[in-house]
Short mmCIF file of C-alpha atoms and ligand atoms in Angstrom, two decimals:
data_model
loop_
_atom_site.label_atom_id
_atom_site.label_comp_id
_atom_site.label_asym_id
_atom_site.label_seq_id
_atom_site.Cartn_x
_atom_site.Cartn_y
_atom_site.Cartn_z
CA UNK L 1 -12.27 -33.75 20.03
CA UNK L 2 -14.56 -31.56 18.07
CA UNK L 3 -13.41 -29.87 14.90
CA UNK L 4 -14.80 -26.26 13.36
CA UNK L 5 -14.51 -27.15 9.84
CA UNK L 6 -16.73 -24.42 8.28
CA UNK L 7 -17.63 -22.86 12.00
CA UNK L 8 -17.19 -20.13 14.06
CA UNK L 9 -13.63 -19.69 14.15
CA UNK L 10 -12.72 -19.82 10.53
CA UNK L 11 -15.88 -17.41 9.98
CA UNK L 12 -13.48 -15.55 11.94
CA UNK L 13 -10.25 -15.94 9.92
CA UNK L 14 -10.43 -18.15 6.50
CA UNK L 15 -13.98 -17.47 6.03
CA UNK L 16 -13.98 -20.46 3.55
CA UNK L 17 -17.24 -21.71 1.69
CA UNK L 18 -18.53 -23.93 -0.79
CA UNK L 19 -21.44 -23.99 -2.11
CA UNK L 20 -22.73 -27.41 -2.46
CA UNK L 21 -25.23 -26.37 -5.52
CA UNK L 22 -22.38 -25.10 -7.43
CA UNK L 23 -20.10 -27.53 -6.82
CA UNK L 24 -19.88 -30.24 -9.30
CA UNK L 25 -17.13 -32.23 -7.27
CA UNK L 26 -14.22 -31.96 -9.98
CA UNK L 27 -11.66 -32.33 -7.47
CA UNK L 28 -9.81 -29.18 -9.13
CA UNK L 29 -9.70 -27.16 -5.71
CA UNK L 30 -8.34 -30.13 -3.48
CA UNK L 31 -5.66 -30.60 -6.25
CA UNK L 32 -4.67 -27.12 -5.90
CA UNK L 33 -4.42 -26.41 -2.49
CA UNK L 34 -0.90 -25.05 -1.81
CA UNK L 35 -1.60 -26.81 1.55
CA UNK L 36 -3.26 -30.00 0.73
CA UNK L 37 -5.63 -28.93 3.52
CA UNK L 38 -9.02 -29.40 1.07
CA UNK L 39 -11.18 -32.68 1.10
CA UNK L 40 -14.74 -33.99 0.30
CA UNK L 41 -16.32 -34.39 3.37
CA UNK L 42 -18.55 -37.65 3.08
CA UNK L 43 -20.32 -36.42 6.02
CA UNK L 44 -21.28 -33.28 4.54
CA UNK L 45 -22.68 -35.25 1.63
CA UNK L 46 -19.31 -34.93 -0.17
CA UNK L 47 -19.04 -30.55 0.65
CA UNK L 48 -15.65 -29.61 -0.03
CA UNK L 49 -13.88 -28.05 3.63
CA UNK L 50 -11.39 -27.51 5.17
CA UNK L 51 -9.09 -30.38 7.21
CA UNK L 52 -8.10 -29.84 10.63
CA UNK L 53 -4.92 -30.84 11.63
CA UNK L 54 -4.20 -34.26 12.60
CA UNK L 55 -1.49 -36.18 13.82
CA UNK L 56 0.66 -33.60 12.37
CA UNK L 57 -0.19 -33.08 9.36
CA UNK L 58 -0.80 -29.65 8.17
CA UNK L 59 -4.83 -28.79 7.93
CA UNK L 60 -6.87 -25.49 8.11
CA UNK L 61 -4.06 -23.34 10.32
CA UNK L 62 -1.56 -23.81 7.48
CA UNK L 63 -3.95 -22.20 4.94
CA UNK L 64 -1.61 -20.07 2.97
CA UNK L 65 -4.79 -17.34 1.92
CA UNK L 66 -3.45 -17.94 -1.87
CA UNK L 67 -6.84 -18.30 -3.01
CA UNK L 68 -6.41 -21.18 -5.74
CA UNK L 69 -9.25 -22.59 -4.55
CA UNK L 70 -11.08 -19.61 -5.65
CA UNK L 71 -9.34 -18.94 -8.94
CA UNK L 72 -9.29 -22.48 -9.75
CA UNK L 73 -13.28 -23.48 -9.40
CA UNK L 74 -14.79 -23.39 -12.77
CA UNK L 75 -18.45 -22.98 -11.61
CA UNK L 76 -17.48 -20.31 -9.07
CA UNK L 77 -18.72 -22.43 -6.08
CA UNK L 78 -15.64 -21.32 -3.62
CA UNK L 79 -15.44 -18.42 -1.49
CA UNK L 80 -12.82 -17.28 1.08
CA UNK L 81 -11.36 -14.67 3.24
CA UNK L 82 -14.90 -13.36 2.67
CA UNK L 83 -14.13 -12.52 -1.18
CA UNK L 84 -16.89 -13.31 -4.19
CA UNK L 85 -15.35 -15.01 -6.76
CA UNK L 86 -17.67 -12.91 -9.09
CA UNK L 87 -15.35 -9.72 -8.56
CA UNK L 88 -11.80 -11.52 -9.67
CA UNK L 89 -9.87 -10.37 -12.75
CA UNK L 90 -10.16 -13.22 -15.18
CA UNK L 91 -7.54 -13.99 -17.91
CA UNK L 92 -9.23 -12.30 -20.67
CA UNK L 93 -8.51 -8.70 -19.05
CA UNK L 94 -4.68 -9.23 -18.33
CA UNK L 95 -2.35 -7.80 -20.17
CA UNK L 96 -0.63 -9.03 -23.45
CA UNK L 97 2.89 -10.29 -23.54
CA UNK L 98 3.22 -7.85 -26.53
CA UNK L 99 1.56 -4.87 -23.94
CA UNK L 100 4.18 -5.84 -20.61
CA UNK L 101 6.92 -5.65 -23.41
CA UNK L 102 6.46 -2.82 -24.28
CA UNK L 103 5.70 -1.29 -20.72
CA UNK L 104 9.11 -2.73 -19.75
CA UNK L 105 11.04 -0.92 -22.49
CA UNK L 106 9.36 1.84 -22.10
CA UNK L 107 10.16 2.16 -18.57
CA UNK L 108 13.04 4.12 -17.46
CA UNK L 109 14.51 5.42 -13.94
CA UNK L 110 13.08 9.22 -13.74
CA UNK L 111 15.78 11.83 -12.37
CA UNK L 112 13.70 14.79 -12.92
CA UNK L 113 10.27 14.91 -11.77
CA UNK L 114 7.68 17.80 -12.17
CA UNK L 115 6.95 20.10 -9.10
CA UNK L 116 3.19 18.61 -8.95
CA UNK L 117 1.70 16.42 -6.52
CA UNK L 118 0.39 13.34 -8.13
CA UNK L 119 -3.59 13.06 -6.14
CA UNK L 120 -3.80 11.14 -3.39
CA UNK L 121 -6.95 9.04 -4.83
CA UNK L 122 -4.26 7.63 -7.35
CA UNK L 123 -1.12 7.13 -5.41
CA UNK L 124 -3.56 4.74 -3.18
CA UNK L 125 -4.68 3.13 -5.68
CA UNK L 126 -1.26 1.94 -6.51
CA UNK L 127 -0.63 0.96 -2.94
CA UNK L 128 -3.50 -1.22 -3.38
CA UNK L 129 -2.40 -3.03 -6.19
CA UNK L 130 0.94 -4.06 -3.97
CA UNK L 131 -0.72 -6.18 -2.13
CA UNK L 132 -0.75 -8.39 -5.03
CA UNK L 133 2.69 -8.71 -4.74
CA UNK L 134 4.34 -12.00 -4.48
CA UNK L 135 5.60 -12.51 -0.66
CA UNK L 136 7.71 -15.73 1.19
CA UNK L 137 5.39 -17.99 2.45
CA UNK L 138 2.66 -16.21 0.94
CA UNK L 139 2.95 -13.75 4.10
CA UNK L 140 1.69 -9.99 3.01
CA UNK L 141 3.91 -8.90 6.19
CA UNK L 142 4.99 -5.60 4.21
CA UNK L 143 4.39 -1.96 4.99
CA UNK L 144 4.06 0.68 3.34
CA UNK L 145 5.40 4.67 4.16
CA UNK L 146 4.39 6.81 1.38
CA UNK L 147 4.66 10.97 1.40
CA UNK L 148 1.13 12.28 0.04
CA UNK L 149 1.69 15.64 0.48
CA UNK L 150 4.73 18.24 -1.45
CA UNK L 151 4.85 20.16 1.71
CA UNK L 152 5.77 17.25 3.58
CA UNK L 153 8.41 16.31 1.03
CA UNK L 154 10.35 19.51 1.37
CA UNK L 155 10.26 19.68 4.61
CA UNK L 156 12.00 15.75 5.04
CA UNK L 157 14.07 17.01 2.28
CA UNK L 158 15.85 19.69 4.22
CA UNK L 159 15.80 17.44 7.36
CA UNK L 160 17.80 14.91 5.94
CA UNK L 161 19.96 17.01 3.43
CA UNK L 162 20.87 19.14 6.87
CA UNK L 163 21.72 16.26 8.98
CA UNK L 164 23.37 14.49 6.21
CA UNK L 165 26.32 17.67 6.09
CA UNK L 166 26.11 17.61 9.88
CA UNK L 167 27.16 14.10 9.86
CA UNK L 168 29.49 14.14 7.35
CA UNK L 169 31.63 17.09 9.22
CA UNK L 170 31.99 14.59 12.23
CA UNK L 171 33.52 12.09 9.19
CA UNK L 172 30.20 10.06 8.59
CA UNK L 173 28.86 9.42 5.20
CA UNK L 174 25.58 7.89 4.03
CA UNK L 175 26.13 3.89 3.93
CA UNK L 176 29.06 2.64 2.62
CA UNK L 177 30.44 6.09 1.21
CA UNK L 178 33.47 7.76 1.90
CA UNK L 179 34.78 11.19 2.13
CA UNK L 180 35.70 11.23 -1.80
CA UNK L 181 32.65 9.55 -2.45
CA UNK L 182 30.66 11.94 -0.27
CA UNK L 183 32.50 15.06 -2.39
CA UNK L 184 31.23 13.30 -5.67
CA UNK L 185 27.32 13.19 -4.93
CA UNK L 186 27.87 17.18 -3.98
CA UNK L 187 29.51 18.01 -7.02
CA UNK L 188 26.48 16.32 -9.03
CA UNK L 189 23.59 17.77 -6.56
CA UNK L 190 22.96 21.01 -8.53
CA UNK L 191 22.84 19.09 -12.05
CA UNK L 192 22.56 16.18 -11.82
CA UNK L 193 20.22 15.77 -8.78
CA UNK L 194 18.64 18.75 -9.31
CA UNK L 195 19.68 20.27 -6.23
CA UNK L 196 18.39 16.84 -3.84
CA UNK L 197 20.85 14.27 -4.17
CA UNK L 198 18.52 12.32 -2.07
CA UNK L 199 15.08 12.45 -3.11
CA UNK L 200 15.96 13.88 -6.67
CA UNK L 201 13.13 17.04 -5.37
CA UNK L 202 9.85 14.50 -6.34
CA UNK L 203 7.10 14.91 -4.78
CA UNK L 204 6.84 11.94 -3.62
CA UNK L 205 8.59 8.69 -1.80
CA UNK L 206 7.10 5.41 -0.76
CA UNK L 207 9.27 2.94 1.56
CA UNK L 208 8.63 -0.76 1.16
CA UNK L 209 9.64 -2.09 4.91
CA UNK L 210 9.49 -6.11 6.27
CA UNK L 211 10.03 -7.05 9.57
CA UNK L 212 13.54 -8.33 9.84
CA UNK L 213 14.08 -12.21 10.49
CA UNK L 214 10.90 -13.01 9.59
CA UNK L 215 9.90 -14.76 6.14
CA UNK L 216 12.02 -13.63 2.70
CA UNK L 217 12.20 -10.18 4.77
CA UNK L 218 15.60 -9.07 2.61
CA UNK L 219 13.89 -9.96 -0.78
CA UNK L 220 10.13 -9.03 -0.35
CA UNK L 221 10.73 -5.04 -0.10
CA UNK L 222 12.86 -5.26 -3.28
CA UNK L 223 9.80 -7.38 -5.04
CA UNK L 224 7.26 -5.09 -4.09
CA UNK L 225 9.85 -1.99 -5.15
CA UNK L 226 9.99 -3.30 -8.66
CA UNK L 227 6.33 -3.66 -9.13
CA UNK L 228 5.86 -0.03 -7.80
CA UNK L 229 8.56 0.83 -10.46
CA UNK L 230 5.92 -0.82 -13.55
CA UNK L 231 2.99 0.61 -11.97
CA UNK L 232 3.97 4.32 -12.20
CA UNK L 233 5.43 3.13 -15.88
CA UNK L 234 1.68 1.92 -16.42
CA UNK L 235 0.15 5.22 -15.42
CA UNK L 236 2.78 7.72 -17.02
CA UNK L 237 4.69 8.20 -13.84
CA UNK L 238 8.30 8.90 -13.08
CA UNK L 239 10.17 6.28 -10.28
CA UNK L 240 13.29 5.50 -9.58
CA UNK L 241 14.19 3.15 -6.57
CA UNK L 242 17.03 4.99 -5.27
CA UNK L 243 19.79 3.74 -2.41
CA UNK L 244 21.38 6.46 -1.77
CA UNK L 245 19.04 7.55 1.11
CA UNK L 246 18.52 4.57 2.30
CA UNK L 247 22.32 4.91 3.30
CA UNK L 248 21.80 8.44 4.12
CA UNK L 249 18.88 7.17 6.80
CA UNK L 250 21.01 4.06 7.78
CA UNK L 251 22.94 6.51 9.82
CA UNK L 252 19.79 8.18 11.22
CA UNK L 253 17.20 6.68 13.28
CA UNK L 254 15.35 9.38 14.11
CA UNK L 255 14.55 9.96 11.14
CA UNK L 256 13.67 6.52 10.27
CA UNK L 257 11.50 6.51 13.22
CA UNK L 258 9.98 9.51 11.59
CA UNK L 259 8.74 7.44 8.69
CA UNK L 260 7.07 4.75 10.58
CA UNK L 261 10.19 2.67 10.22
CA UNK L 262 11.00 1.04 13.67
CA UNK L 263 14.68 -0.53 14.06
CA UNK L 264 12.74 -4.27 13.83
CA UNK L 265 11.49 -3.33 10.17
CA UNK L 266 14.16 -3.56 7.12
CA UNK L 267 13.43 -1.60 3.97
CA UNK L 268 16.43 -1.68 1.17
CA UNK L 269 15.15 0.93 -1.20
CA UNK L 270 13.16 3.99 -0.96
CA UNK L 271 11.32 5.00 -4.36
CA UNK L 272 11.05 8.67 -5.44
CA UNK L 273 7.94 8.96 -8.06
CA UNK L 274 5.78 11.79 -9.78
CA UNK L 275 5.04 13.22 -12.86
CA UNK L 276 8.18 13.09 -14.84
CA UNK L 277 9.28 16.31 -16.48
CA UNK L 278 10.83 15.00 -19.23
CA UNK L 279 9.09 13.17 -22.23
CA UNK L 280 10.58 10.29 -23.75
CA UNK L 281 9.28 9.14 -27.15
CA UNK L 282 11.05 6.63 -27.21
CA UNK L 283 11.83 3.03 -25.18
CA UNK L 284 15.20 2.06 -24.27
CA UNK L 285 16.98 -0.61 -27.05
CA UNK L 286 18.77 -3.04 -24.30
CA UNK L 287 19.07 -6.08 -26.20
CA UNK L 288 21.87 -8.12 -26.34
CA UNK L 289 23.85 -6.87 -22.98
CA UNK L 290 22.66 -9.79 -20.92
CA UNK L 291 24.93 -13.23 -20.32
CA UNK L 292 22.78 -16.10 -20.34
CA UNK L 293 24.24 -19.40 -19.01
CA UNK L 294 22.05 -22.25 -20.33
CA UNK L 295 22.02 -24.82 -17.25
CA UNK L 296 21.92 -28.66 -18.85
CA UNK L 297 22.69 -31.53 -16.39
S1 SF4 Q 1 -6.40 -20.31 0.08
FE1 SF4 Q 1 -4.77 -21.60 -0.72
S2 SF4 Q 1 -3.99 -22.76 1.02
FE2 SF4 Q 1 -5.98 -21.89 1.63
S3 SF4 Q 1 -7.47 -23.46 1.18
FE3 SF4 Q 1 -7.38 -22.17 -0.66
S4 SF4 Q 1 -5.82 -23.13 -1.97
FE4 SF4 Q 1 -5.61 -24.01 0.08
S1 SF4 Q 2 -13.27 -26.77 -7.75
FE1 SF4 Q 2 -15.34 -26.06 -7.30
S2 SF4 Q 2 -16.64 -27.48 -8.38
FE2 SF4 Q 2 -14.63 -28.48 -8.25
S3 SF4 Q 2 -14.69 -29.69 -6.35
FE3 SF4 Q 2 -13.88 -27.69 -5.80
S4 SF4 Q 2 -15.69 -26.53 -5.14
FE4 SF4 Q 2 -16.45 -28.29 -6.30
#
């Protein structure tokens, strides 16, 4: 049987390399591998590749695109997935402890957002930094639904504020709500919730979906929520990652379907953001609220 090690077919998909003048044959890659599926091939002269599988044991297919082996090569010698190591972030640009800190506490849910779309150049942008977010497996199998435009916004806003009162005279509420519950959330709407108990009137939403059964599919939207939440912190936005539509939309598909949401794809939160129209000068002081068990065996 003939293997394609560095050939044709992971040019195709892996689109691993290493560059045998760079390499100085530490080892540190093969160590790495979250597969184990990296070896010195001593008929390469000793070029680091990839393994095909043999006998069962995982090689090239279970490649888990992490990229250690990129991050972790100290002459730069590794490529995949057809990136340059040149163009990584290295650890002297991250952020401070001291600097997340402070982004945390500074960070707030935002009920009350300006009537002003935030551009489109930014809010993608922020889309693209999701896809560093951590997934099961490793398996980037989230989309995203976002509303760019204000225009669009009111116009879902009515849709589902309408067919939310329609529903709830035939005696069905958003999610798990009932009819006193249901009475509550209108009684707030015009203070409140600013006249949207759904969507709080931003401009904008994004929906974090996962295809259901497959992977961590009831944990990854919720991961990728919360670091949607810090960016918009980062850049001076308002967010809040709301549930109440996601009950609201629970009881209607067609307007699911709507947002590029098949019945296949789960999504647990929906996040309102924009420019916030109130300014906070100061963090919030949560210390001390939290139980903390220490675990000793
Ligand atoms: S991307 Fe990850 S799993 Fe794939 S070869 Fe590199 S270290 Fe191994
Ligand atoms: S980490 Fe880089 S230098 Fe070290 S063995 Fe792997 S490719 Fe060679």
């Amino acid at each position: 049987m003939t293997y394609l090690y560095n050939g044709d077919f992971l040019t195709e998909s892996f689109r691993f390399r290493s560059n045998p003048e760079k390499c100085i044959h530490c080892g540190r890659c093969i160590d790495v591998c979250s597969s184990q599926i990296l070896f010195e091939d001593p008929e390469a002269g000793g070029e680091v590749r990839m393994r095909p599988e043999v006998d069962g044991v995982c090689g090239w297919a279970g490649c888990y695109r992490c990229q250690r082996c990129m991050a972790v090569c100290p002459t730069g010698a590794i490529s995949i997935l057809g990136k340059d190591p040149q163009d990584s972030v290295t650890p002297d640009q991250q952020a401070t402890a001291d600097q997340l800190a402070a982004l945390m506490r500074m960070r707030r849910s935002c009920r009350n957002f300006l009537d002003k779309e935030v551009p489109r150049e930014e809010i993608d942008e922020m889309l693209q930094l999701l896809e560093n977010v951590p997934t099961g497996s490793n398996r980037q199998s989230l989309e995203f639904s976002v509303v760019y435009e204000k225009e669009t916004m009111d116009k879902l806003r009515k849709l589902v504020h309408d067919r939310a009162f329609e529903l709830a005279e035939e005696g069905v509420y958003p999610g798990t709500f009932n009819k006193t519950d249901w009475e509550c959330q209108i009684a707030l709407e015009p203070t409140r919730n600013h006249g949207d108990m759904f969507f709080l009137n931003a401009p904008h939403i994004l929906v974090v979906s996962s295809p259901k059964g497959v992977g961590c599919w009831h944990i990854d939207p919720f991961l990728a929520a919360s670091w949607f939440d810090l960016i918009c912190a980062s850049r001076g936005l308002g967010c809040i990652i709301e549930t109440m539509p996601v009950g609201a939309l629970s009881k209607m598909p067609e307007v699911q379907s709507l947002l590029g949401i098949p019945e296949d794809r789960y999504f647990g939160a929906i996040l309102a953001f924009g420019y916030p129209a109130e300014d906070f000068v100061r963090g919030v002081q949560r210390e001390g609220i939290m139980t903390t068990h220490e675990i000793k065996l």
